[in-house]
XYZ file of C-alpha atoms in Angstrom:
623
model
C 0.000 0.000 0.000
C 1.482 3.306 -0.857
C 1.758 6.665 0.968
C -1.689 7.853 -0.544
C -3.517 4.616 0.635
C -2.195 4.794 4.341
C -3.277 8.674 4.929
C -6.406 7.226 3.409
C -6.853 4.534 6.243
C -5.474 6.583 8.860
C -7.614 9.335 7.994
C -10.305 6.957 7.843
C -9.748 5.112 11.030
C -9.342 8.750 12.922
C -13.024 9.750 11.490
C -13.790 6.990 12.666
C -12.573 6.504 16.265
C -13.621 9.902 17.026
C -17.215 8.739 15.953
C -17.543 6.334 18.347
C -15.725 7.943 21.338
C -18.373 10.192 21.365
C -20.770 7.784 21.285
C -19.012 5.840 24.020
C -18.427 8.556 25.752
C -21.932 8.918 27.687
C -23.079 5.750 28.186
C -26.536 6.557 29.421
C -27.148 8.515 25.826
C -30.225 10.825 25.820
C -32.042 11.794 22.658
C -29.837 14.705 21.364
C -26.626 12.506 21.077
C -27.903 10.094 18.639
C -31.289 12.051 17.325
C -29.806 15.793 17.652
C -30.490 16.193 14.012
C -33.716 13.830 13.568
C -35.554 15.684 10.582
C -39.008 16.488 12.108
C -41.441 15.459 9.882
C -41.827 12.659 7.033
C -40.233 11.168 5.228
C -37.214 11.250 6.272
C -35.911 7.701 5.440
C -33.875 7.731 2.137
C -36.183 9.505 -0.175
C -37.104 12.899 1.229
C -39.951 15.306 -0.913
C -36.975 17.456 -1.620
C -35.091 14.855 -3.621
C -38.702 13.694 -5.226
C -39.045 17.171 -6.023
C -35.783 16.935 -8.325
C -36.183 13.663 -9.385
C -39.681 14.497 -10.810
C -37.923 17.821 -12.822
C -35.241 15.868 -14.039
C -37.693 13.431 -15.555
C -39.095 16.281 -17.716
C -36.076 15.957 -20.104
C -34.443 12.978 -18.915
C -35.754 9.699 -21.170
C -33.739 7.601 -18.847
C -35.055 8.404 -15.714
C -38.379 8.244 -17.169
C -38.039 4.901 -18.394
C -36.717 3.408 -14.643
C -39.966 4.998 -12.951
C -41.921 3.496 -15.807
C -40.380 0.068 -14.740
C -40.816 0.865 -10.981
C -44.568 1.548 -11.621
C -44.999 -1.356 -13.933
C -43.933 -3.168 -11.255
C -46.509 -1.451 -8.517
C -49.220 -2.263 -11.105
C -48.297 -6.218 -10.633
C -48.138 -5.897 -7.199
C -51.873 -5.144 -7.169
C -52.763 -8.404 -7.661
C -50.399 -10.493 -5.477
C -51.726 -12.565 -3.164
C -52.384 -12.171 0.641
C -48.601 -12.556 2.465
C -48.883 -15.621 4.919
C -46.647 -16.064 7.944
C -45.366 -19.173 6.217
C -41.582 -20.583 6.971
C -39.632 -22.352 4.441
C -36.971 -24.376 6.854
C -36.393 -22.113 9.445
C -36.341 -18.812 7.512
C -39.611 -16.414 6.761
C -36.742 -14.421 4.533
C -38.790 -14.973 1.414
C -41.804 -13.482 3.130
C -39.896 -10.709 4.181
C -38.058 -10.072 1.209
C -41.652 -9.749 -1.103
C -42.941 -7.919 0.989
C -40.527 -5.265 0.648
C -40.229 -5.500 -2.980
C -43.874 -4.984 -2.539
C -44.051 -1.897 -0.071
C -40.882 -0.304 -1.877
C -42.540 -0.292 -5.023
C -45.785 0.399 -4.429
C -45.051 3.650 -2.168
C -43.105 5.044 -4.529
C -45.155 4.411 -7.367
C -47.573 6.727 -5.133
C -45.418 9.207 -4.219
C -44.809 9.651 -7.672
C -47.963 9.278 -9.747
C -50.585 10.666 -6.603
C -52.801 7.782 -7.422
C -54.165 6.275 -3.844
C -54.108 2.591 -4.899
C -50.832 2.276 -4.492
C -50.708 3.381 -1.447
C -53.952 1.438 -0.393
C -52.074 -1.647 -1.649
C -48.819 -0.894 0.317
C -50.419 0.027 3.371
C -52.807 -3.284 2.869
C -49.245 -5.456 2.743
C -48.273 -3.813 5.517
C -51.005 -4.448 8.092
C -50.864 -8.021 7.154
C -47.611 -8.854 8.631
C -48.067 -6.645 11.565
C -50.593 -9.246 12.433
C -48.406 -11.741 12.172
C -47.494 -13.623 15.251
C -43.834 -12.832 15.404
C -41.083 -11.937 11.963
C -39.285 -14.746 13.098
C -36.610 -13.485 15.445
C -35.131 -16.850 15.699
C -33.550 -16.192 12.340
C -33.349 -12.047 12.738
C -32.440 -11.593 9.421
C -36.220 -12.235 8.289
C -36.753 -9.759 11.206
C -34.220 -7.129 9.897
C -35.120 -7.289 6.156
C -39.353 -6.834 7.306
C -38.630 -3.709 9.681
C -36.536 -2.198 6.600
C -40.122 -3.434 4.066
C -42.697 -1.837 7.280
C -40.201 1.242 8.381
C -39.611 2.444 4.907
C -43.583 2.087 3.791
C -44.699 3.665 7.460
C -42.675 6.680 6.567
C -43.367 6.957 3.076
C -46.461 6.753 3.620
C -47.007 8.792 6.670
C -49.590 11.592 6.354
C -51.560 9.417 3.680
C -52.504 7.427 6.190
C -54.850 8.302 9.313
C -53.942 8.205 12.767
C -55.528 4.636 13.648
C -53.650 3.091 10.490
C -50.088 4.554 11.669
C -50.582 3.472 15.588
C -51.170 -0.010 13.637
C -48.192 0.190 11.700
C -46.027 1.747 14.032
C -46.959 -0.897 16.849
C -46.473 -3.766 14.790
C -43.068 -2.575 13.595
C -41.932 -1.592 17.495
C -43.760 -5.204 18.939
C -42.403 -6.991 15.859
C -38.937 -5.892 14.799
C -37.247 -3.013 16.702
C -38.277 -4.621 20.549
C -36.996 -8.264 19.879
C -33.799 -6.824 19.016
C -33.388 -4.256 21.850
C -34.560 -7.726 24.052
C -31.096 -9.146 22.626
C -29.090 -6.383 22.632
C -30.108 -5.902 26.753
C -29.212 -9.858 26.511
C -25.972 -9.924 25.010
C -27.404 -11.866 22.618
C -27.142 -10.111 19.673
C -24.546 -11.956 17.702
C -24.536 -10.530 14.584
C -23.334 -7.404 16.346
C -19.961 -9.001 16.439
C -20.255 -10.246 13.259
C -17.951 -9.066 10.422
C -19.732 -9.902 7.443
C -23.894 -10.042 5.807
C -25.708 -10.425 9.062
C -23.985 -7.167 10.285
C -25.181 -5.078 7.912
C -28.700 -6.894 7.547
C -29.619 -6.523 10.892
C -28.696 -3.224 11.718
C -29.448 -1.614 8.295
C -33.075 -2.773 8.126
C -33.597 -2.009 11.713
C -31.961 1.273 11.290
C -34.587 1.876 8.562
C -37.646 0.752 11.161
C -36.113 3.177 14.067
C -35.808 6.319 12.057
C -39.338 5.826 10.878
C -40.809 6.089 14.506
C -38.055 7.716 16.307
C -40.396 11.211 16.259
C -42.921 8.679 18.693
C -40.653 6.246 20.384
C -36.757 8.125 20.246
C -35.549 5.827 23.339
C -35.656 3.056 21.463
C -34.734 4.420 18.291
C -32.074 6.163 20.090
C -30.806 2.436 21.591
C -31.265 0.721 18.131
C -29.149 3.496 16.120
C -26.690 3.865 19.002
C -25.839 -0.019 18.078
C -25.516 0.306 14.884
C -23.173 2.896 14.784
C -20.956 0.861 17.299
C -21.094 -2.425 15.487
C -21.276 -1.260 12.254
C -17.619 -0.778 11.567
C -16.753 -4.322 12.196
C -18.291 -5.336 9.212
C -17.647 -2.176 6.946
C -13.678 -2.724 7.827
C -14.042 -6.038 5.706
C -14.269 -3.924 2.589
C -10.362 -2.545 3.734
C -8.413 -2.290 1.606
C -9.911 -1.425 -1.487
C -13.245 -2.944 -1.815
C -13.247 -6.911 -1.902
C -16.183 -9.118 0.049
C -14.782 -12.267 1.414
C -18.166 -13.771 0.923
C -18.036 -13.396 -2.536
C -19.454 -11.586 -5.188
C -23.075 -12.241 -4.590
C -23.318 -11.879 -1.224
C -21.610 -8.566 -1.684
C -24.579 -7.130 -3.073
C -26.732 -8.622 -0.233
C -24.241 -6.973 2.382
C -23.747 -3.876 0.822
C -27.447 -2.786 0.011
C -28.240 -3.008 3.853
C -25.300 -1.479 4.435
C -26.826 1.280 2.059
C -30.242 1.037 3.425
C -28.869 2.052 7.144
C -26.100 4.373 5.914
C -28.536 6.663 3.424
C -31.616 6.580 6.128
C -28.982 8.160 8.670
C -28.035 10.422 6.060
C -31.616 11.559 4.814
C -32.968 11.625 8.757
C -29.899 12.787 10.842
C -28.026 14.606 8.159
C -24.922 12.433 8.844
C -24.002 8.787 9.085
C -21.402 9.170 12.470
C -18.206 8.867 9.724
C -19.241 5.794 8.725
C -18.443 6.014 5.322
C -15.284 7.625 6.037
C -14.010 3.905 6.876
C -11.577 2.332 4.044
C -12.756 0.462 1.320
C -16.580 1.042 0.860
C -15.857 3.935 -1.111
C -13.942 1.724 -3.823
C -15.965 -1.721 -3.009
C -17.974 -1.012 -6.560
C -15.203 -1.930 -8.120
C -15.483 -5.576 -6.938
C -18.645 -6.926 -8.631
C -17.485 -4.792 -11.849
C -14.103 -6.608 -12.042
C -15.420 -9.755 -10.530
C -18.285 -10.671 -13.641
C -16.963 -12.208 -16.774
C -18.020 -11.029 -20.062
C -20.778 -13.500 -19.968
C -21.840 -11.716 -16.813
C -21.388 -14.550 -14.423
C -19.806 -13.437 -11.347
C -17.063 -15.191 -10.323
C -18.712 -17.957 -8.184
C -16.948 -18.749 -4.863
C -18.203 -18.624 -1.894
C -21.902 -20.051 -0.738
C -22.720 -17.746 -4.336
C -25.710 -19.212 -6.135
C -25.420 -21.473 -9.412
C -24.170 -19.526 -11.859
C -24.392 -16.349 -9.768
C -25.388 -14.013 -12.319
C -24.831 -9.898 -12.202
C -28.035 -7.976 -12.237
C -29.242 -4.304 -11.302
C -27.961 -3.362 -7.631
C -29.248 -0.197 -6.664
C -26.460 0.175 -4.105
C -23.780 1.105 -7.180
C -25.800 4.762 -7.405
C -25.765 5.148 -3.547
C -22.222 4.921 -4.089
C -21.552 6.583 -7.127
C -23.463 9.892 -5.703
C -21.610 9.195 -2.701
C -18.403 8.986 -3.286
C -18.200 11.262 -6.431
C -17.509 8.024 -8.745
C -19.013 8.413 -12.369
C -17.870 5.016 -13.480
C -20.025 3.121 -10.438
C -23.059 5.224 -12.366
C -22.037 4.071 -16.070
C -21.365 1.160 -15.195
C -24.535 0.449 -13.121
C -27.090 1.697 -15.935
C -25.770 -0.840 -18.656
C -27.199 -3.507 -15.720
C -30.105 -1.558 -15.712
C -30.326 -1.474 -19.363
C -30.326 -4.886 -19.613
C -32.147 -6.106 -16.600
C -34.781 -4.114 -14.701
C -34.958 -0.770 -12.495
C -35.560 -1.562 -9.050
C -36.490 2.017 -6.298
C -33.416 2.802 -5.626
C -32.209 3.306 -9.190
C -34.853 6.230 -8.882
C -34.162 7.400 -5.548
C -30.297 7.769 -6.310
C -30.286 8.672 -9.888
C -27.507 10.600 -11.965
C -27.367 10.154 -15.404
C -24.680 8.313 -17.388
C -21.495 10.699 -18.195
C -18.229 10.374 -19.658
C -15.264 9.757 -17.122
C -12.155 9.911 -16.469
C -12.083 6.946 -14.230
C -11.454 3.832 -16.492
C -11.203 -0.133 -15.936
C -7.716 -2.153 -16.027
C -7.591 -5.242 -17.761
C -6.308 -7.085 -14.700
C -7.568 -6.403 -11.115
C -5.775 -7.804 -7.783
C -8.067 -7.135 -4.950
C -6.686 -7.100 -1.551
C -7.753 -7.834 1.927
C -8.604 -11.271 3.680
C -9.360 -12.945 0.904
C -7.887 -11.805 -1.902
C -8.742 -12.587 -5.584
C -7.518 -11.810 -9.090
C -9.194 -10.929 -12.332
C -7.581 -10.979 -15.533
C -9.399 -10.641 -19.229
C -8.371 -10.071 -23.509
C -10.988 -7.264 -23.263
C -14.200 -5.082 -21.689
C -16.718 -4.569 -24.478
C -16.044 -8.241 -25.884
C -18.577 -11.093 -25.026
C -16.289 -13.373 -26.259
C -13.599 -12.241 -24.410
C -10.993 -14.726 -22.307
C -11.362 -14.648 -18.594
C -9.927 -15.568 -15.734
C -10.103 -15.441 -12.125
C -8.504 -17.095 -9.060
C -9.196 -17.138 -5.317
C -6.825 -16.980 -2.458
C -7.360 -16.432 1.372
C -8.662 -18.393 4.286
C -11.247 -21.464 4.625
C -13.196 -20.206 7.400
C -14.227 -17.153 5.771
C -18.142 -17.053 6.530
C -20.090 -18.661 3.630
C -16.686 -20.105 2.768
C -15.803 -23.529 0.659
C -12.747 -25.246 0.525
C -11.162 -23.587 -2.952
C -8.368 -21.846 -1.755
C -6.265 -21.222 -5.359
C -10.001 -22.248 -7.462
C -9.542 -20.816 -10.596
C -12.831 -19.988 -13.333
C -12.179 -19.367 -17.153
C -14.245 -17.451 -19.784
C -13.593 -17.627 -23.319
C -16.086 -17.190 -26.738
C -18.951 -16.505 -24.762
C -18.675 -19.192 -22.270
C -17.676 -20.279 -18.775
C -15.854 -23.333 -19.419
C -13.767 -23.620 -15.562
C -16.335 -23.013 -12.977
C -17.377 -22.722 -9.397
C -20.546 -24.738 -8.388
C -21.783 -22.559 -5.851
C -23.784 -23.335 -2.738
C -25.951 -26.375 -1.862
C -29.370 -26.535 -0.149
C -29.162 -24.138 3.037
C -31.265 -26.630 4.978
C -29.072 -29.817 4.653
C -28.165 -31.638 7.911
C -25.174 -29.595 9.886
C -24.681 -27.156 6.557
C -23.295 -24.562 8.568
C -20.979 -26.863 11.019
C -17.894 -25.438 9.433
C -15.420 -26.804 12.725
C -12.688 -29.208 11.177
C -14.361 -32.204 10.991
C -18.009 -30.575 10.191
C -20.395 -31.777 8.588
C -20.168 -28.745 6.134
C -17.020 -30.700 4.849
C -19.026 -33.358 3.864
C -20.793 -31.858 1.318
C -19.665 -31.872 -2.189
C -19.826 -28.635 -3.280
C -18.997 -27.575 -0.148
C -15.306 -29.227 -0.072
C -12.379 -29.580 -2.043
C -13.685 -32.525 -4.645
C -15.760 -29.860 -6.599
C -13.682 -27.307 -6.701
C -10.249 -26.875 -9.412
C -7.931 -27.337 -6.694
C -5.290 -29.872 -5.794
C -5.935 -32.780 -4.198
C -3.316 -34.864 -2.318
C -3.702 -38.032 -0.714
C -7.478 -38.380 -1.665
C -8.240 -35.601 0.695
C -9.630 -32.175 0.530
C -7.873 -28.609 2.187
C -7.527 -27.990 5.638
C -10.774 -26.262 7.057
C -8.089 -24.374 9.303
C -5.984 -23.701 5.860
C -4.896 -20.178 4.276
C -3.439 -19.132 1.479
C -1.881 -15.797 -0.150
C -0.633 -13.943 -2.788
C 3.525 -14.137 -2.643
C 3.699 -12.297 -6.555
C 1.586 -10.736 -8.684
C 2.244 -9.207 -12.042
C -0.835 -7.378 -14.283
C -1.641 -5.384 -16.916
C 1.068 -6.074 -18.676
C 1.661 -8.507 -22.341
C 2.352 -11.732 -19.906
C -0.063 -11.274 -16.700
C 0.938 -14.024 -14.195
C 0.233 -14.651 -10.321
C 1.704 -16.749 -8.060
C 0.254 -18.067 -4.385
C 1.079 -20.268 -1.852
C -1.439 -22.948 -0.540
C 0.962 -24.940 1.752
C -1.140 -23.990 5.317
C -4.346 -25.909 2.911
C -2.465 -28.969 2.567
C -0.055 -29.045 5.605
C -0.633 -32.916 6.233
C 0.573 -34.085 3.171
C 3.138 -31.373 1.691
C 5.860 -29.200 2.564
C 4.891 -26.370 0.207
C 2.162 -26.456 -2.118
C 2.256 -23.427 -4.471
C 0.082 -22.492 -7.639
C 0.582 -20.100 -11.061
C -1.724 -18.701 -13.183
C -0.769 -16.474 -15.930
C -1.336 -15.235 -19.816
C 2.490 -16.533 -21.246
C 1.617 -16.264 -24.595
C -0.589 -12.547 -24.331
C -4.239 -12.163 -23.921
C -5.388 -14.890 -26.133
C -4.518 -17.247 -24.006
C -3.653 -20.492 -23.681
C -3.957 -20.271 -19.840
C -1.420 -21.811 -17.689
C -2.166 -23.249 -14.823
C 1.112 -24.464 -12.835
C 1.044 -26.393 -9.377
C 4.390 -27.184 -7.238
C 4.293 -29.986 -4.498
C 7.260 -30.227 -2.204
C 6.482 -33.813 -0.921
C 8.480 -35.327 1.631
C 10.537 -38.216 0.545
C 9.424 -40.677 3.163
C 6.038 -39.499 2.831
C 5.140 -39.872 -1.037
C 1.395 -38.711 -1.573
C -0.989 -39.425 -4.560
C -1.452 -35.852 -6.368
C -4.120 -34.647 -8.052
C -4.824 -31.729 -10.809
C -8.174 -30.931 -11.351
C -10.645 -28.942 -13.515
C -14.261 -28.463 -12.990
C -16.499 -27.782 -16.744
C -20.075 -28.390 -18.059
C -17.844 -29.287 -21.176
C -17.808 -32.571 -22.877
C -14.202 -34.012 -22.346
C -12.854 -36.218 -24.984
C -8.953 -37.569 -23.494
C -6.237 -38.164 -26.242
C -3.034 -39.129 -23.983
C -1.906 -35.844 -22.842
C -4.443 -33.784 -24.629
C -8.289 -33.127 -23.786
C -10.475 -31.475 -26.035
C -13.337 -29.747 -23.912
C -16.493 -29.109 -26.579
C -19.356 -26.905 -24.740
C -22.606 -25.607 -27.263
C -20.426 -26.216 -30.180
C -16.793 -24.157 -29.169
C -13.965 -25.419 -28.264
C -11.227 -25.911 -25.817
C -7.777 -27.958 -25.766
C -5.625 -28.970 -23.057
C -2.105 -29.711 -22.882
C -0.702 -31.285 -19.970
C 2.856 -29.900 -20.090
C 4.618 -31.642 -17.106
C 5.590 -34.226 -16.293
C 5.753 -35.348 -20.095
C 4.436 -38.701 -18.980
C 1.467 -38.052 -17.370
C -2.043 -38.288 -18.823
C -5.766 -36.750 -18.303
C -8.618 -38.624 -17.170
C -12.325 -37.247 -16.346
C -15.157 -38.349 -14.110
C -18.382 -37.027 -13.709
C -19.503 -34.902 -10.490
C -22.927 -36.012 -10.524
C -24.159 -36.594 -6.486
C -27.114 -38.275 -5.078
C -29.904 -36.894 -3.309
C -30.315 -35.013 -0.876
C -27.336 -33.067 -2.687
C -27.725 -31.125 -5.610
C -26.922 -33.618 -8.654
C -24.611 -31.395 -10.727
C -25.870 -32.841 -13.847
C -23.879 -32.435 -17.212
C -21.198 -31.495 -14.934
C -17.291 -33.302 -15.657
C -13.863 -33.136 -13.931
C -11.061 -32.971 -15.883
C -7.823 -34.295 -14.197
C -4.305 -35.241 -13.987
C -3.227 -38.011 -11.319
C 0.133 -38.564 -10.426
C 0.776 -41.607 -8.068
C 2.656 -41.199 -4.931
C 5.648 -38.822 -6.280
C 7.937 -37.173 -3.751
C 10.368 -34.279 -3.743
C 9.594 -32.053 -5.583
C 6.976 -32.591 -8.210
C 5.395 -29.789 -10.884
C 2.100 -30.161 -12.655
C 1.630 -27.686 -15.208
C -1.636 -27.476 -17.933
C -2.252 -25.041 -20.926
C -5.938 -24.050 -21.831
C -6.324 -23.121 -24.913
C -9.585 -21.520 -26.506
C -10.029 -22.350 -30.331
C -10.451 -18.837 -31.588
C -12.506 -18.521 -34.895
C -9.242 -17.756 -36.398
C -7.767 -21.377 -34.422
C -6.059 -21.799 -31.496
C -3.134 -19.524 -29.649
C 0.219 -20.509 -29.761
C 1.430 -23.177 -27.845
C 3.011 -22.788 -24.849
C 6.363 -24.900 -25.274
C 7.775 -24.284 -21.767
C 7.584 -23.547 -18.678
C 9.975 -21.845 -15.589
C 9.599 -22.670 -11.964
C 7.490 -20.331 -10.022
C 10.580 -19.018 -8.321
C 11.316 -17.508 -11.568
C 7.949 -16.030 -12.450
């Protein structure tokens, strides 16, 4: 980190500090430390009349914006005929109840707010009631709890003076009963977990309640005052995950999932207090954009580690203009609208609008995000579908939502993802989330090592315990190459376990993906090399051609000159997904020792035919 970067996090962490020794600093806090600068009247959570006062100007002569409200009310006008919400669980979550109906309450009030016309409203304030005669919001799993205070909070104050007096008390109760008194029960428990948390549930739980606090924090400020006054404290645990310069250890999906409550909390302080306590002043969030632009291929798959879904996809995040406005970052706008442009507009792409702009900001080729887990991009191109694309994965196994694919590696190239991640399994399998070494977690397939393109030694897996880290890293450049060591993952079995990745022959490719074993001598190990692809695998000796919807892809095993591929499928049985059409691709060595090198070339068959060969290769040492 350079000079720049370190004034940047000291500043930061100063901001910061000083934040939260004043907080700390009266520990019976009355109403004018925390709610000094409450904005009197509604609304006053995100989207004030002011702002809807430009918004609805801009529209005038602004095609763009007009089109996103279009989509926002399109969506109200579906809403109308949705069915009654039940208090229904699906395994021990009511997150998809809570989740529709703020897709629901969001939409609708703002399709009031903006067109006048009282069936909106009607129909939000109708959702609404109904789960604030609900029996509970599920508290045993608070983020269903969090995410329906956010949906009730943000349609209460909306929606304020359309409503009478009995309607609000109804509202208001529900919301206080519901959502902001279970957690203030916790938080007088020490029971609160998530508070210490440094990842989703963090920003979940205290952004949507956040949301429900301001909304009635005019009628019931001590406990607004007690939920706010938590947030701000515990808050920064999670936001520091984004240090140093943007990257989500949970990967790129659950980014957006973390970083929209994040958002939620951050832009109702903003709007209601007129400041979020120097929150965004801590380092990272203002460049964590960057990671779900750099981390989705040009077939718009993210890159798919973590508990990410199958074949996490990129879509609209509303969050990227929060930030953009924020932080003064034109790209996070441009970039955000071509989503937008080819998905759907959600709210917040009205609430936080700026039109698309030339910048001076641009996009590298390569990307090398730092932090606790890092990762690497690398691609030909920006504006090319067909572009090649890879990505590998380094950091630690007990990241939260975490697999064991420490050095898993994805590829891109003509329009498809041919090395891939499998993504989560079924949330509700037995002892999913006992990630101890030894859990049951481990157990699962996509969970541990055997699904991922990672080594394998001995039969086994990585170390639950294991780490791994970038030790040299060279990008942007003609020959892009990383190199990281894995050892800590594989400890029982190897001295040093290191992996390359790099572009030898330029930005065509092939890809070369290099392992080195240091094996002791009286402990020889069988090795393994593998590669996880929907492609069809046809083996030739040394070579594999990998077809997939017609392209294709060759591989060359380069060392040892002996050894040969074989495949097997990944299919599973039931309860666990079944990974149909899915192969492995691999290279076994038996029971080497000293040190042994496995190195493979990828090669994409261009229209015009394949890259170069690469003819050989260095040690890693020499990379």
């Amino acid at each position: 980190m350079g000079v720049k970067g370190l004034r940047k996090m000291y500043v930061a962490a100063i901001v910061t500090l000083i934040g939260l020794q004043a907080i700390a600093a009266q520990d019976k806090s009355t109403r004018d430390d925390i709610l000094a600068g409450l904005k009197a009247d509604h609304p006053r959570t995100m989207l004030t009349n002011d702002r809807l006062a430009e918004l609805k100007d801009m529209a005038q002569t602004d095609t763009v914006l007009q089109d996103y409200v279009s989509e926002v009310i399109s969506r109200a006008d579906r809403y109308m005929d949705s069915p009654k919400l039940e208090h229904k669980l699906r395994g021990p979550r009511l997150l998809h109840i809570s989740r529709d109906c703020m897709n629901r309450v969001h939409n609708l009030a703002l399709a009031y707010r903006w067109t006048g016309e009282t069936k909106y409203a009607d129909k939000a304030i109708d959702n609404m009631l109904t789960v604030c005669d609900f029996p509970d919001w599920n508290p045993s799993h608070f983020l269903d709890t969090a995410e329906m205070s956010n949906a009730v909070g943000t349609g209460y104050d909306w929606l304020y003076h359309y409503m009478d007096e009995k309607t609000r008390k109804k509202i208001r109760s529900g919301l206080i009963k519901l959502g902001l008194d279970p957690a203030i029960e916790l938080y007088d428990k020490d029971k609160a977990w998530w508070t210490k948390s440094a990842f989703n549930w963090n920003q979940v739980c205290n952004g949507g309640l956040t949301v429900g606090a301001l909304a009635v924090a005019d009628t019931h400020p001590q406990k607004a005052e007690q939920i706010i006054k938590k947030a701000v404290e515990t808050f920064p645990l999670a936001l520091r995950t984004y240090s140093p310069d943007g990257a989500w250890g949970e990967g790129p999906g659950y980014w957006h999932y973390a970083t929209m409550y994040t958002v939620f909390g951050l832009a109702s302080m903003q709007t209601a207090l007129g400041t979020d306590f120097g929150l965004t002043n801590i380092e990272g969030l203002d460049d964590s954009a960057l990671f779900p632009i750099y981390t989705t291929g040009p077939t718009g798959i993210y890159v798919n580690f973590a508990d990410a879904g199958e074949r996490s996809r990129r879509r609209p995040m509303a969050c990227m203009f929060w930030l953009a406005g924020k932080y003064d970052r034109q790209l996070y706008y441009n970039a955000e609208h071509k989503e937008v442009q080819k998905g759907r507009a959600d709210p917040g792409h009205v609430m936080w609008y700026a039109p698309q702009k030339p910048t001076d900001e641009k996009v590298s080729l390569d990307k090398h995000f730092d932090g606790k887990v890092p990762v690497i991009t690398m691609r030909s191109a920006w504006e090319d579908p067909d572009a090649l694309f890879l990505s590998i994965k380094t950091g630690y196994n007990q990241v939260n939502h975490g697999h064991l694919d420490l050095g898993n590696f994805e590829i891109e190239a003509l329009g498809l993802r041919w090395a891939r991640d499998l993504g989560r399994d079924d949330y509700n399998l037995p002892g999913y989330w006992n990630s101890r070494k030894g859990g049951t977690r481990w157990t699962y397939y996509r969970l541990n090592s055997l699904s991922h393109s990672v080594p394998l030694l001995a039969g086994e897996g990585q170390d639950p315990t294991g780490k791994a880290h970038f030790i040299d890293v060279e990008l942007n450049c003609d020959q892009p190459c990383a190199v990281l060591d894995m050892s800590s993952a594989y400890s029982d079995h190897a001295k040093r376990v290191r992996r390359g990745i790099a572009l030898p022959n330029g930005r065509k490719g092939p890809v070369l993906i290099q392992d080195e074993y240091y094996i002791p001598n009286d402990k020889p190990t069988d090795v393994v090399w593998a590669m996880t692809t929907d492609a069809d695998i046809k083996l030739n000796g040394s070579e594999a051609t990998l077809t997939l919807k017609g392209e294709k892809m060759i591989a060359r095993i380069i060392s040892p000159s002996n050894a040969a591929f074989s495949k097997e499928s990944a299919a599973q049985q039931p309860p666990e997904k079944d990974n149909k059409g899915v192969s492995r691709l691999l290279v076994k060595l038996d029971q080497p020792s000293g040190k042994t090198t496995i190195a493979v070339s990828l090669a994409p068959v261009w229209p015009e035919g394949p890259p170069p060969q690469i003819k050989k290769i260095m040690p890693l040492s020499r990379w």
